Coordinates of N, CA and C in Angstrom, one line a residue:
X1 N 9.2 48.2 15.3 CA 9.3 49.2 16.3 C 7.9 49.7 16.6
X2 N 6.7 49.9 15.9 CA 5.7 50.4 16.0 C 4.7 50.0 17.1
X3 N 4.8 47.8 16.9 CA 4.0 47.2 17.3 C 4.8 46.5 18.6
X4 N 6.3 47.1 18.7 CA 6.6 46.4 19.7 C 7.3 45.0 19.9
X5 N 7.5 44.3 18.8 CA 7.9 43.1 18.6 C 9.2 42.6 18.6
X6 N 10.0 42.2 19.5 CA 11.2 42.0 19.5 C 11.8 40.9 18.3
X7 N 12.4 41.0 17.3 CA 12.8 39.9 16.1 C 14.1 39.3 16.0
X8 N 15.1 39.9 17.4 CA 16.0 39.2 17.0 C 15.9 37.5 18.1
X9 N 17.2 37.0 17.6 CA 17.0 35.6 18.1 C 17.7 35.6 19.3
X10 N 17.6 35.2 20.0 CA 18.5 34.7 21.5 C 19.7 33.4 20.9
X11 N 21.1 33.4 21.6 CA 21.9 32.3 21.2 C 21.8 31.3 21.2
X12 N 20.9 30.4 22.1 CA 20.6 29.0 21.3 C 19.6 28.8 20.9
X13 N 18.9 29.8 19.9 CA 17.6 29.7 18.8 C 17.3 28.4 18.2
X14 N 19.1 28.2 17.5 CA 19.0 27.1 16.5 C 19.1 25.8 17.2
X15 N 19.8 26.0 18.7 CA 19.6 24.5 19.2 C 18.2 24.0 19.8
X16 N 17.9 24.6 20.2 CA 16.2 24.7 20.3 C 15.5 23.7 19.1
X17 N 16.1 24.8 18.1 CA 14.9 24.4 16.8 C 15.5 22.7 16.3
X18 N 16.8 22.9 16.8 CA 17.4 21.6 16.6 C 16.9 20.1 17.2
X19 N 16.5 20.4 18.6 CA 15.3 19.3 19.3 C 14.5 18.9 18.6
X20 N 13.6 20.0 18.2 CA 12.2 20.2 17.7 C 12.2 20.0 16.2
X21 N 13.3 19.4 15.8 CA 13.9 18.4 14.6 C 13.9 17.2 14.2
X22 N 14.6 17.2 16.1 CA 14.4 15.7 16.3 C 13.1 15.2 16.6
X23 N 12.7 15.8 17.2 CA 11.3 15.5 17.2 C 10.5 15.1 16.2
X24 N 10.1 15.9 15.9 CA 9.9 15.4 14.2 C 10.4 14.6 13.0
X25 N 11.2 14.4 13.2 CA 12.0 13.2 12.8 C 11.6 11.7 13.2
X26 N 11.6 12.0 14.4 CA 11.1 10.3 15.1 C 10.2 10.4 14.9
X27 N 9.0 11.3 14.8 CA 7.7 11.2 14.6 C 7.4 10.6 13.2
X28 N 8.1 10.8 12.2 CA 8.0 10.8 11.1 C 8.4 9.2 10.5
X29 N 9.5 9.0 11.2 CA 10.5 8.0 11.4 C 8.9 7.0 11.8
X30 N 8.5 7.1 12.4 CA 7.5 5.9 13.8 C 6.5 5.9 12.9
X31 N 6.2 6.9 11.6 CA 4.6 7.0 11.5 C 5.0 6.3 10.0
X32 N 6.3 6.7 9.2 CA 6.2 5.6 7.8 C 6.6 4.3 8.1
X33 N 7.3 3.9 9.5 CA 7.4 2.4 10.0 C 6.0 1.9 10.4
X34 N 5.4 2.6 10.8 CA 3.9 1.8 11.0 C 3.1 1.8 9.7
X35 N 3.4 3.1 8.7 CA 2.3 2.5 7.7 C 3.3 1.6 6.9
X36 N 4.6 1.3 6.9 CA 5.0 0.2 5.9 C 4.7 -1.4 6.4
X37 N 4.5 -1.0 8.1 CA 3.9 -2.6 8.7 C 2.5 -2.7 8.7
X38 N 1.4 -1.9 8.3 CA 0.5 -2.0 8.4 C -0.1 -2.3 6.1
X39 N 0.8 -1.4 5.5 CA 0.3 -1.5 4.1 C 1.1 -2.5 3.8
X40 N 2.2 -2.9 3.6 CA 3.3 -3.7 3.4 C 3.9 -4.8 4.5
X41 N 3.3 -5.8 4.9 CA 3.8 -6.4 6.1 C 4.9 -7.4 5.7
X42 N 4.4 -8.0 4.4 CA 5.8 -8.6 4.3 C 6.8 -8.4 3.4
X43 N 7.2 -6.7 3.9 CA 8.7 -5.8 3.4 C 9.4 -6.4 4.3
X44 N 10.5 -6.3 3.8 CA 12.4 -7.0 4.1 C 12.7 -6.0 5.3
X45 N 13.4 -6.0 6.4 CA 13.8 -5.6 7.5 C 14.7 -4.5 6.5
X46 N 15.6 -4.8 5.6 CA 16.7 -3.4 4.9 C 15.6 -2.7 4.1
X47 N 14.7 -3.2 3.4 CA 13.9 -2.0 2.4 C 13.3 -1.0 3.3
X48 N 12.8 -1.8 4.4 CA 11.7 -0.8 5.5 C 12.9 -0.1 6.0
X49 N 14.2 0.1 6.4 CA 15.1 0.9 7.2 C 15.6 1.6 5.6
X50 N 15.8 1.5 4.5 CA 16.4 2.4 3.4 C 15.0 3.2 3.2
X51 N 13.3 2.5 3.1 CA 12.7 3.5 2.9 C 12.8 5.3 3.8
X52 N 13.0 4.3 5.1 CA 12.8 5.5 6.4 C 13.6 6.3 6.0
X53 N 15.3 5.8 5.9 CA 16.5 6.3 5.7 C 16.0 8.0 4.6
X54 N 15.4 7.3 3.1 CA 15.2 8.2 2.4 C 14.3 9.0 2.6
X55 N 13.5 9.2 3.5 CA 12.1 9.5 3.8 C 12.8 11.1 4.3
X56 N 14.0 10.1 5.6 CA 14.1 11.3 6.8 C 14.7 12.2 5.7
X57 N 16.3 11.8 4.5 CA 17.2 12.4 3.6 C 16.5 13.5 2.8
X58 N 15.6 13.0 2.2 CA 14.4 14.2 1.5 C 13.8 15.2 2.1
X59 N 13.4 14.8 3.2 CA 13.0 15.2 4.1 C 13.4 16.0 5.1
X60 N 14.9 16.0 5.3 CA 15.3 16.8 6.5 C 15.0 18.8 6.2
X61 N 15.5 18.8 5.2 CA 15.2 20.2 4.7 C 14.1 20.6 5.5
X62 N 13.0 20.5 5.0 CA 11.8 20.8 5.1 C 11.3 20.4 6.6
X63 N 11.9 19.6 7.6 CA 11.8 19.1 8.7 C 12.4 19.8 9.5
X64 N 13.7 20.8 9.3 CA 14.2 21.6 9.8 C 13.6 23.1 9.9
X65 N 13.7 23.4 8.4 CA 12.4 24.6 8.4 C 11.5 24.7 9.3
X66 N 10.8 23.8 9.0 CA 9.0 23.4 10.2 C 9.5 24.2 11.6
X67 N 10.6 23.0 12.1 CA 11.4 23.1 13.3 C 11.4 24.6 13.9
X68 N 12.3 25.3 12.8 CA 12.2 26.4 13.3 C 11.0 27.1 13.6
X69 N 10.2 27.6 12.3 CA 8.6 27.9 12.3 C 8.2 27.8 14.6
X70 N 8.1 26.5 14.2 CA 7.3 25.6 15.9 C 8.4 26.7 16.9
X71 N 9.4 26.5 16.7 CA 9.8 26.8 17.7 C 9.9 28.5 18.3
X72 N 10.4 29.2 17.2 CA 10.0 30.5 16.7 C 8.9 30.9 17.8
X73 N 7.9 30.2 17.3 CA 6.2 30.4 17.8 C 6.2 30.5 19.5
X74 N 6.9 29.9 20.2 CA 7.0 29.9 21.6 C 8.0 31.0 21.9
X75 N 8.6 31.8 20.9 CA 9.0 33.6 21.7 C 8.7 34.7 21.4
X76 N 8.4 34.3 19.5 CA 7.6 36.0 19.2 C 6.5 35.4 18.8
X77 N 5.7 36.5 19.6 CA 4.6 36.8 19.8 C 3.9 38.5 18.8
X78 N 3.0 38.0 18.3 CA 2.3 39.1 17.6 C 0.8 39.7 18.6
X79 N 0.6 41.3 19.0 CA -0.5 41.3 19.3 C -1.1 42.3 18.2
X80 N -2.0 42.1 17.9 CA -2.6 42.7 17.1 C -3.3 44.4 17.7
X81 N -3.6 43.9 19.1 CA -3.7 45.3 19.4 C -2.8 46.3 19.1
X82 N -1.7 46.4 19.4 CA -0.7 47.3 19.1 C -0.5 48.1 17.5
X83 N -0.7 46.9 16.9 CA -0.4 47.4 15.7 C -0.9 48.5 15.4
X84 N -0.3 49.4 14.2 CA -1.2 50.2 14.1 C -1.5 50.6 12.1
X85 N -2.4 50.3 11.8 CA -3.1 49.8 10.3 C -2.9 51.3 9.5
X86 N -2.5 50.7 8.3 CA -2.5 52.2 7.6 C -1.6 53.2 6.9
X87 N -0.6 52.5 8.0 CA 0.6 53.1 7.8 C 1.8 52.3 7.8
X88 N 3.2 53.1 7.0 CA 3.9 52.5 7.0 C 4.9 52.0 7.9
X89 N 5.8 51.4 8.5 CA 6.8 51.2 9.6 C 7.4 52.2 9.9
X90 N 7.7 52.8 10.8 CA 8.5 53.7 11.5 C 7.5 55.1 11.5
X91 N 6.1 55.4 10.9 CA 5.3 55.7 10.7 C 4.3 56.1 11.6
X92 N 3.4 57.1 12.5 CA 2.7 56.9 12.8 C 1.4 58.1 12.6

């Protein structure tokens, strides 16, 4: 309230962050298929699709998270001017 920052989420927050999932995903997806064809060229067509497979599975957690983070970042906004140092919330 102090600095002005609105925190709650709008209703499709999470489908948003949901894109921006996917995104990252194919990214991730495209960049261990190119280093398994570039360090390992002659891997098996199924080892190279079960590595990815595992990559994204381990991986989704933490790929989702991100997601949010990125996406988050395109509605709240921090200005620092506003703030005001020193004190506690609801404080002035």
């Amino acid at each position: 309230p102090v600095c002005g920052v609105k925190y709650e989420k709008e209703v499709g927050f999470y489908t948003g962050a949901m894109y921006v999932s996917y995104a990252i995903g194919v990214a991730v997806s495209v960049s261990v298929w190119v280093a398994l064809m570039v360090l390992l060229p002659d891997l098996g067509i199924v080892t190279q699709i079960m590595t990815i497979a595992s990559v994204m599975l381990f991986g989704a957690p933490m790929f989702y998270a991100l997601s949010k983070i990125i996406w988050a970042n395109f509605f709240f906004h921090y200005d620092p001017s506003k703030a005001v140092h020193g004190t506690a919330p609801g404080e002035q």
